[in-house]
mmCIF file of C-alpha atoms in Angstrom:
data_model
loop_
_atom_site.group_PDB
_atom_site.id
_atom_site.type_symbol
_atom_site.label_atom_id
_atom_site.label_comp_id
_atom_site.label_asym_id
_atom_site.label_seq_id
_atom_site.Cartn_x
_atom_site.Cartn_y
_atom_site.Cartn_z
ATOM 1 C CA MET A 1 18.154 -16.349 -20.351
ATOM 2 C CA PRO A 2 14.700 -14.777 -20.670
ATOM 3 C CA GLU A 3 14.844 -11.130 -21.856
ATOM 4 C CA GLU A 4 12.784 -9.574 -19.114
ATOM 5 C CA PRO A 5 14.040 -10.074 -15.548
ATOM 6 C CA THR A 6 11.825 -10.322 -12.638
ATOM 7 C CA THR A 7 10.418 -6.911 -11.600
ATOM 8 C CA THR A 8 10.126 -7.646 -7.779
ATOM 9 C CA SER A 9 12.613 -9.460 -5.456
ATOM 10 C CA THR A 10 11.577 -12.986 -4.666
ATOM 11 C CA ARG A 11 13.513 -15.233 -2.398
ATOM 12 C CA ILE A 12 14.703 -18.563 -3.851
ATOM 13 C CA LEU A 13 16.696 -21.215 -1.818
ATOM 14 C CA VAL A 14 19.016 -23.128 -3.980
ATOM 15 C CA VAL A 15 19.972 -26.519 -2.433
ATOM 16 C CA ASP A 16 22.682 -28.807 -4.148
ATOM 17 C CA ASP A 17 25.833 -30.599 -2.841
ATOM 18 C CA GLU A 18 27.665 -29.535 -5.950
ATOM 19 C CA GLU A 19 29.212 -26.152 -5.636
ATOM 20 C CA TYR A 20 29.444 -25.511 -9.323
ATOM 21 C CA ILE A 21 25.539 -26.037 -9.796
ATOM 22 C CA ARG A 22 24.760 -23.931 -6.598
ATOM 23 C CA ASP A 23 26.895 -20.984 -7.854
ATOM 24 C CA LEU A 24 25.567 -21.188 -11.453
ATOM 25 C CA LEU A 25 21.936 -21.177 -10.392
ATOM 26 C CA ALA A 26 22.457 -18.565 -7.739
ATOM 27 C CA THR A 27 24.295 -16.214 -10.219
ATOM 28 C CA SER A 28 21.583 -16.704 -12.985
ATOM 29 C CA LEU A 29 18.676 -16.164 -10.693
ATOM 30 C CA ARG A 30 20.252 -13.091 -9.121
ATOM 31 C CA PHE A 31 20.623 -11.705 -12.751
ATOM 32 C CA GLN A 32 16.879 -12.137 -12.994
ATOM 33 C CA GLN A 33 16.521 -10.079 -9.723
ATOM 34 C CA PHE A 34 15.609 -12.962 -7.554
ATOM 35 C CA GLU A 35 17.003 -12.858 -3.943
ATOM 36 C CA VAL A 36 18.958 -16.212 -3.409
ATOM 37 C CA ALA A 37 20.368 -18.010 -0.730
ATOM 38 C CA THR A 38 22.167 -21.404 -0.946
ATOM 39 C CA ALA A 39 22.631 -24.606 1.002
ATOM 40 C CA ALA A 40 24.939 -27.547 0.525
ATOM 41 C CA SER A 41 23.083 -30.266 2.392
ATOM 42 C CA GLY A 42 19.563 -31.388 3.435
ATOM 43 C CA PHE A 43 20.189 -30.424 7.060
ATOM 44 C CA GLU A 44 21.466 -27.000 5.974
ATOM 45 C CA ALA A 45 18.482 -26.586 3.737
ATOM 46 C CA LEU A 46 16.052 -27.208 6.616
ATOM 47 C CA ARG A 47 17.809 -24.605 8.691
ATOM 48 C CA SER A 48 17.970 -22.164 5.853
ATOM 49 C CA VAL A 49 14.083 -22.471 5.211
ATOM 50 C CA GLY A 50 13.505 -21.105 8.670
ATOM 51 C CA ASP A 51 16.228 -18.454 8.529
ATOM 52 C CA PHE A 52 15.673 -17.139 4.928
ATOM 53 C CA GLY A 53 11.903 -17.699 4.510
ATOM 54 C CA PRO A 54 12.086 -18.620 0.758
ATOM 55 C CA ALA A 55 9.130 -18.291 -1.618
ATOM 56 C CA LEU A 56 10.412 -21.338 -3.461
ATOM 57 C CA ILE A 57 13.058 -24.127 -3.015
ATOM 58 C CA LEU A 58 15.175 -25.669 -5.856
ATOM 59 C CA LEU A 59 16.070 -28.894 -4.156
ATOM 60 C CA ASP A 60 18.570 -31.476 -5.421
ATOM 61 C CA VAL A 61 17.499 -34.999 -4.702
ATOM 62 C CA THR A 62 20.643 -36.797 -4.257
ATOM 63 C CA MET A 63 22.679 -35.407 -1.277
ATOM 64 C CA PRO A 64 24.992 -37.113 1.170
ATOM 65 C CA ASP A 65 23.018 -36.506 4.442
ATOM 66 C CA LEU A 66 19.318 -36.144 3.883
ATOM 67 C CA ASP A 67 18.059 -36.534 0.255
ATOM 68 C CA GLY A 68 15.728 -34.114 -1.289
ATOM 69 C CA PHE A 69 12.798 -36.385 -0.851
ATOM 70 C CA GLU A 70 13.351 -36.531 2.854
ATOM 71 C CA VAL A 71 13.802 -32.894 3.168
ATOM 72 C CA CYS A 72 10.548 -32.259 1.306
ATOM 73 C CA ARG A 73 8.863 -34.871 3.446
ATOM 74 C CA ARG A 74 10.000 -33.135 6.627
ATOM 75 C CA LEU A 75 8.726 -29.758 5.415
ATOM 76 C CA ARG A 76 5.381 -31.015 4.712
ATOM 77 C CA ALA A 77 5.179 -32.955 7.961
ATOM 78 C CA ASP A 78 5.793 -29.527 9.601
ATOM 79 C CA HIS A 79 2.955 -28.014 7.533
ATOM 80 C CA ASP A 80 5.434 -25.984 5.469
ATOM 81 C CA GLU A 81 3.916 -25.544 2.086
ATOM 82 C CA THR A 82 6.876 -23.614 0.517
ATOM 83 C CA PRO A 83 6.821 -24.713 -3.077
ATOM 84 C CA VAL A 84 9.682 -27.184 -4.090
ATOM 85 C CA ILE A 85 11.016 -27.938 -7.416
ATOM 86 C CA PHE A 86 13.315 -31.034 -7.473
ATOM 87 C CA LEU A 87 16.632 -30.989 -9.414
ATOM 88 C CA THR A 88 17.876 -34.470 -10.276
ATOM 89 C CA ALA A 89 19.313 -36.893 -12.948
ATOM 90 C CA ARG A 90 16.847 -39.558 -11.808
ATOM 91 C CA ASP A 91 13.811 -39.392 -14.153
ATOM 92 C CA GLY A 92 12.232 -42.723 -14.078
ATOM 93 C CA LYS A 93 8.414 -43.059 -13.350
ATOM 94 C CA ASP A 94 9.104 -44.301 -9.628
ATOM 95 C CA ASP A 95 11.372 -41.350 -9.084
ATOM 96 C CA LEU A 96 8.711 -38.913 -10.361
ATOM 97 C CA LEU A 97 6.025 -40.679 -8.194
ATOM 98 C CA SER A 98 8.355 -40.424 -5.022
ATOM 99 C CA GLY A 99 8.960 -36.663 -5.741
ATOM 100 C CA PHE A 100 5.359 -35.803 -6.127
ATOM 101 C CA THR A 101 3.941 -37.871 -3.291
ATOM 102 C CA THR A 102 6.367 -36.158 -0.865
ATOM 103 C CA GLY A 103 4.865 -32.809 -1.866
ATOM 104 C CA ALA A 104 6.988 -31.568 -4.839
ATOM 105 C CA ASP A 105 5.452 -28.835 -7.064
ATOM 106 C CA ASP A 106 7.708 -29.643 -10.174
ATOM 107 C CA TYR A 107 10.565 -31.820 -11.232
ATOM 108 C CA ILE A 108 13.645 -30.702 -13.456
ATOM 109 C CA THR A 109 16.022 -33.220 -14.730
ATOM 110 C CA LYS A 110 19.792 -32.685 -15.083
ATOM 111 C CA PRO A 111 21.334 -31.531 -17.220
ATOM 112 C CA PHE A 112 19.011 -28.511 -17.560
ATOM 113 C CA GLY A 113 18.854 -25.294 -19.371
ATOM 114 C CA LEU A 114 18.784 -22.031 -17.124
ATOM 115 C CA GLU A 115 16.017 -20.798 -19.357
ATOM 116 C CA GLU A 116 13.860 -23.742 -18.312
ATOM 117 C CA VAL A 117 14.797 -23.319 -14.734
ATOM 118 C CA VAL A 118 13.517 -19.642 -14.564
ATOM 119 C CA ALA A 119 10.432 -20.411 -16.557
ATOM 120 C CA ARG A 120 9.601 -23.315 -14.194
ATOM 121 C CA ILE A 121 10.110 -21.116 -11.133
ATOM 122 C CA ARG A 122 7.850 -18.543 -12.514
ATOM 123 C CA ALA A 123 5.072 -21.035 -13.361
ATOM 124 C CA VAL A 124 5.125 -22.650 -9.942
ATOM 125 C CA LEU A 125 5.083 -19.225 -8.064
ATOM 126 C CA LYS A 126 2.172 -18.121 -10.182
ATOM 127 C CA ARG A 127 0.338 -21.377 -9.717
ATOM 128 C CA THR A 128 0.825 -21.326 -5.876
ATOM 129 C CA SER A 129 0.288 -17.590 -5.570
ATOM 130 C CA ALA A 130 3.634 -17.435 -3.758
ATOM 131 C CA GLY A 131 5.492 -14.974 -5.886
ATOM 132 C CA GLY A 132 6.639 -12.880 -3.041
ATOM 133 C CA ALA A 133 3.033 -11.504 -2.390
ATOM 134 C CA THR A 134 1.591 -11.190 1.096
ATOM 135 C CA THR A 135 -2.052 -11.814 0.103
ATOM 136 C CA THR A 136 -3.864 -14.634 1.721
ATOM 137 C CA GLN A 137 -6.433 -14.977 -1.147
ATOM 138 C CA HIS A 138 -6.309 -17.681 -3.863
ATOM 139 C CA ARG A 139 -8.460 -17.448 -7.040
ATOM 140 C CA TYR A 140 -9.368 -19.598 -9.847
ATOM 141 C CA ALA A 141 -12.164 -18.799 -12.344
ATOM 142 C CA ASP A 142 -14.852 -17.382 -10.165
ATOM 143 C CA LEU A 143 -13.769 -19.434 -6.987
ATOM 144 C CA VAL A 144 -12.111 -17.336 -4.322
ATOM 145 C CA MET A 145 -10.517 -18.714 -1.054
ATOM 146 C CA ASP A 146 -9.310 -16.461 1.834
ATOM 147 C CA ASP A 147 -6.960 -18.304 4.186
ATOM 148 C CA ASP A 148 -7.089 -15.873 7.070
ATOM 149 C CA ARG A 149 -10.924 -15.571 7.064
ATOM 150 C CA HIS A 150 -11.238 -19.406 6.318
ATOM 151 C CA GLN A 151 -13.856 -18.285 3.640
ATOM 152 C CA VAL A 152 -14.707 -19.591 0.185
ATOM 153 C CA SER A 153 -17.068 -18.199 -2.373
ATOM 154 C CA ARG A 154 -18.169 -18.724 -6.024
ATOM 155 C CA HIS A 155 -19.895 -16.261 -8.166
ATOM 156 C CA GLY A 156 -19.586 -14.030 -4.993
ATOM 157 C CA GLU A 157 -21.742 -16.348 -2.958
ATOM 158 C CA PRO A 158 -20.282 -17.971 0.225
ATOM 159 C CA LEU A 159 -19.728 -21.655 0.534
ATOM 160 C CA ASP A 160 -20.143 -23.358 3.744
ATOM 161 C CA LEU A 161 -17.372 -25.839 3.962
ATOM 162 C CA SER A 162 -16.108 -28.223 6.801
ATOM 163 C CA PRO A 163 -12.422 -27.953 7.780
ATOM 164 C CA THR A 164 -11.536 -31.072 5.780
ATOM 165 C CA GLU A 165 -13.485 -29.918 2.756
ATOM 166 C CA PHE A 166 -11.662 -26.498 2.962
ATOM 167 C CA LYS A 167 -8.214 -28.112 3.202
ATOM 168 C CA LEU A 168 -8.998 -30.424 0.179
ATOM 169 C CA LEU A 169 -10.311 -27.525 -1.885
ATOM 170 C CA ARG A 170 -7.219 -25.483 -1.063
ATOM 171 C CA TYR A 171 -4.825 -28.229 -2.089
ATOM 172 C CA LEU A 172 -6.734 -28.607 -5.409
ATOM 173 C CA LEU A 173 -6.674 -24.840 -5.790
ATOM 174 C CA LEU A 174 -3.011 -24.527 -5.100
ATOM 175 C CA ASN A 175 -2.510 -27.108 -7.806
ATOM 176 C CA ALA A 176 -5.155 -25.864 -10.243
ATOM 177 C CA ASP A 177 -4.776 -27.269 -13.856
ATOM 178 C CA ARG A 178 -2.500 -29.982 -12.546
ATOM 179 C CA VAL A 179 -3.767 -33.535 -11.862
ATOM 180 C CA VAL A 180 -3.149 -34.808 -8.380
ATOM 181 C CA SER A 181 -3.490 -38.434 -7.320
ATOM 182 C CA LYS A 182 -5.618 -39.824 -4.494
ATOM 183 C CA GLN A 183 -2.302 -40.641 -2.781
ATOM 184 C CA GLN A 184 -1.031 -37.139 -3.035
ATOM 185 C CA ILE A 185 -4.276 -35.887 -1.644
ATOM 186 C CA LEU A 186 -4.253 -38.384 1.215
ATOM 187 C CA GLU A 187 -0.720 -37.254 2.055
ATOM 188 C CA HIS A 188 -1.377 -33.489 1.921
ATOM 189 C CA VAL A 189 -4.866 -33.268 3.306
ATOM 190 C CA TRP A 190 -5.056 -36.152 5.662
ATOM 191 C CA GLN A 191 -1.366 -36.506 6.414
ATOM 192 C CA TYR A 192 -1.693 -40.370 5.601
ATOM 193 C CA ASP A 193 1.070 -42.482 4.308
ATOM 194 C CA PHE A 194 0.675 -45.302 1.748
ATOM 195 C CA GLY A 195 -1.727 -47.075 4.296
ATOM 196 C CA GLY A 196 -4.377 -44.434 3.805
ATOM 197 C CA ASP A 197 -7.965 -45.160 2.610
ATOM 198 C CA ALA A 198 -8.579 -43.787 -0.859
ATOM 199 C CA SER A 199 -12.260 -44.023 -0.385
ATOM 200 C CA SER A 200 -11.993 -41.018 1.959
ATOM 201 C CA VAL A 201 -10.821 -38.908 -1.057
ATOM 202 C CA GLU A 202 -13.736 -40.033 -3.147
ATOM 203 C CA THR A 203 -16.227 -39.276 -0.511
ATOM 204 C CA TYR A 204 -15.004 -35.784 0.163
ATOM 205 C CA ILE A 205 -14.575 -34.973 -3.429
ATOM 206 C CA SER A 206 -18.338 -35.838 -3.754
ATOM 207 C CA TYR A 207 -19.040 -33.569 -0.887
ATOM 208 C CA LEU A 208 -17.091 -30.740 -2.515
ATOM 209 C CA ARG A 209 -18.701 -31.170 -5.834
ATOM 210 C CA LYS A 210 -22.161 -30.607 -4.328
ATOM 211 C CA LYS A 211 -21.050 -27.286 -2.909
ATOM 212 C CA VAL A 212 -18.483 -25.920 -5.323
ATOM 213 C CA ASP A 213 -20.039 -27.313 -8.583
ATOM 214 C CA ALA A 214 -23.697 -26.442 -7.771
ATOM 215 C CA VAL A 215 -23.255 -23.792 -10.429
ATOM 216 C CA GLU A 216 -21.656 -23.921 -13.871
ATOM 217 C CA PRO A 217 -19.024 -24.304 -15.060
ATOM 218 C CA LYS A 218 -18.044 -27.412 -13.114
ATOM 219 C CA LEU A 219 -14.586 -27.037 -11.837
ATOM 220 C CA ILE A 220 -13.654 -30.282 -10.109
ATOM 221 C CA GLN A 221 -12.736 -32.740 -12.774
ATOM 222 C CA THR A 222 -11.941 -36.498 -12.544
ATOM 223 C CA VAL A 223 -9.037 -37.760 -14.701
ATOM 224 C CA ARG A 224 -9.950 -41.488 -14.869
ATOM 225 C CA GLY A 225 -7.199 -43.740 -13.536
ATOM 226 C CA VAL A 226 -5.004 -40.935 -12.421
ATOM 227 C CA GLY A 227 -6.784 -38.462 -9.976
ATOM 228 C CA TYR A 228 -8.473 -35.085 -9.792
ATOM 229 C CA THR A 229 -7.873 -31.539 -11.005
ATOM 230 C CA LEU A 230 -9.353 -28.176 -10.546
ATOM 231 C CA ARG A 231 -9.910 -27.094 -14.233
ATOM 232 C CA ASP A 232 -12.322 -24.686 -16.095
ATOM 233 C CA GLU A 233 -13.248 -26.529 -19.215
ATOM 234 C CA SER A 234 -16.026 -24.096 -20.289
#
């Protein structure tokens, strides 16, 4: 395990139908001073999210009632953006795509090392600004977004964004340095399924660039054939 435990208590929900794995993860995370709750099924997980209020969910994919993909899909449909890390033995490209298009933040294959699980949790919490903090601000480079005030600024100068532009930028910001596909953007920003029109994404990325990247360095990057990312390449 990492030598330095977490210094503040952060709530983690561990969901797996195998009791041994639930207990192993819960014990290890509590040693790192995380506050942990467990669930043994998809339906129990959905109830626990409301009752426990986790900062992050470790979610098994294969469960006897609702699988992890469906649990994540239902959370996102309810506009619950709690970060999700999938735990699964299914590591094919189609499985990875299914996981990320339902709104997952990361994906760990079984068998896994406990050090890797803790490191991935910390990385996702840092990236999503969840880590138990109560702030409504998200920052990347000189870009600042305030959720409560619905304000965005760059170099200290306010940006005038439409509601859709704001939501799109927020999704890119919460996934900074990670490439997201057009389909992921459609599902998270427009709530479209696979029938959505990808041209909407291209149009709004263009709108955002005119406002966000009117100054250097350019932050909204295109990864040809894959999607988009918020990345400072200066």
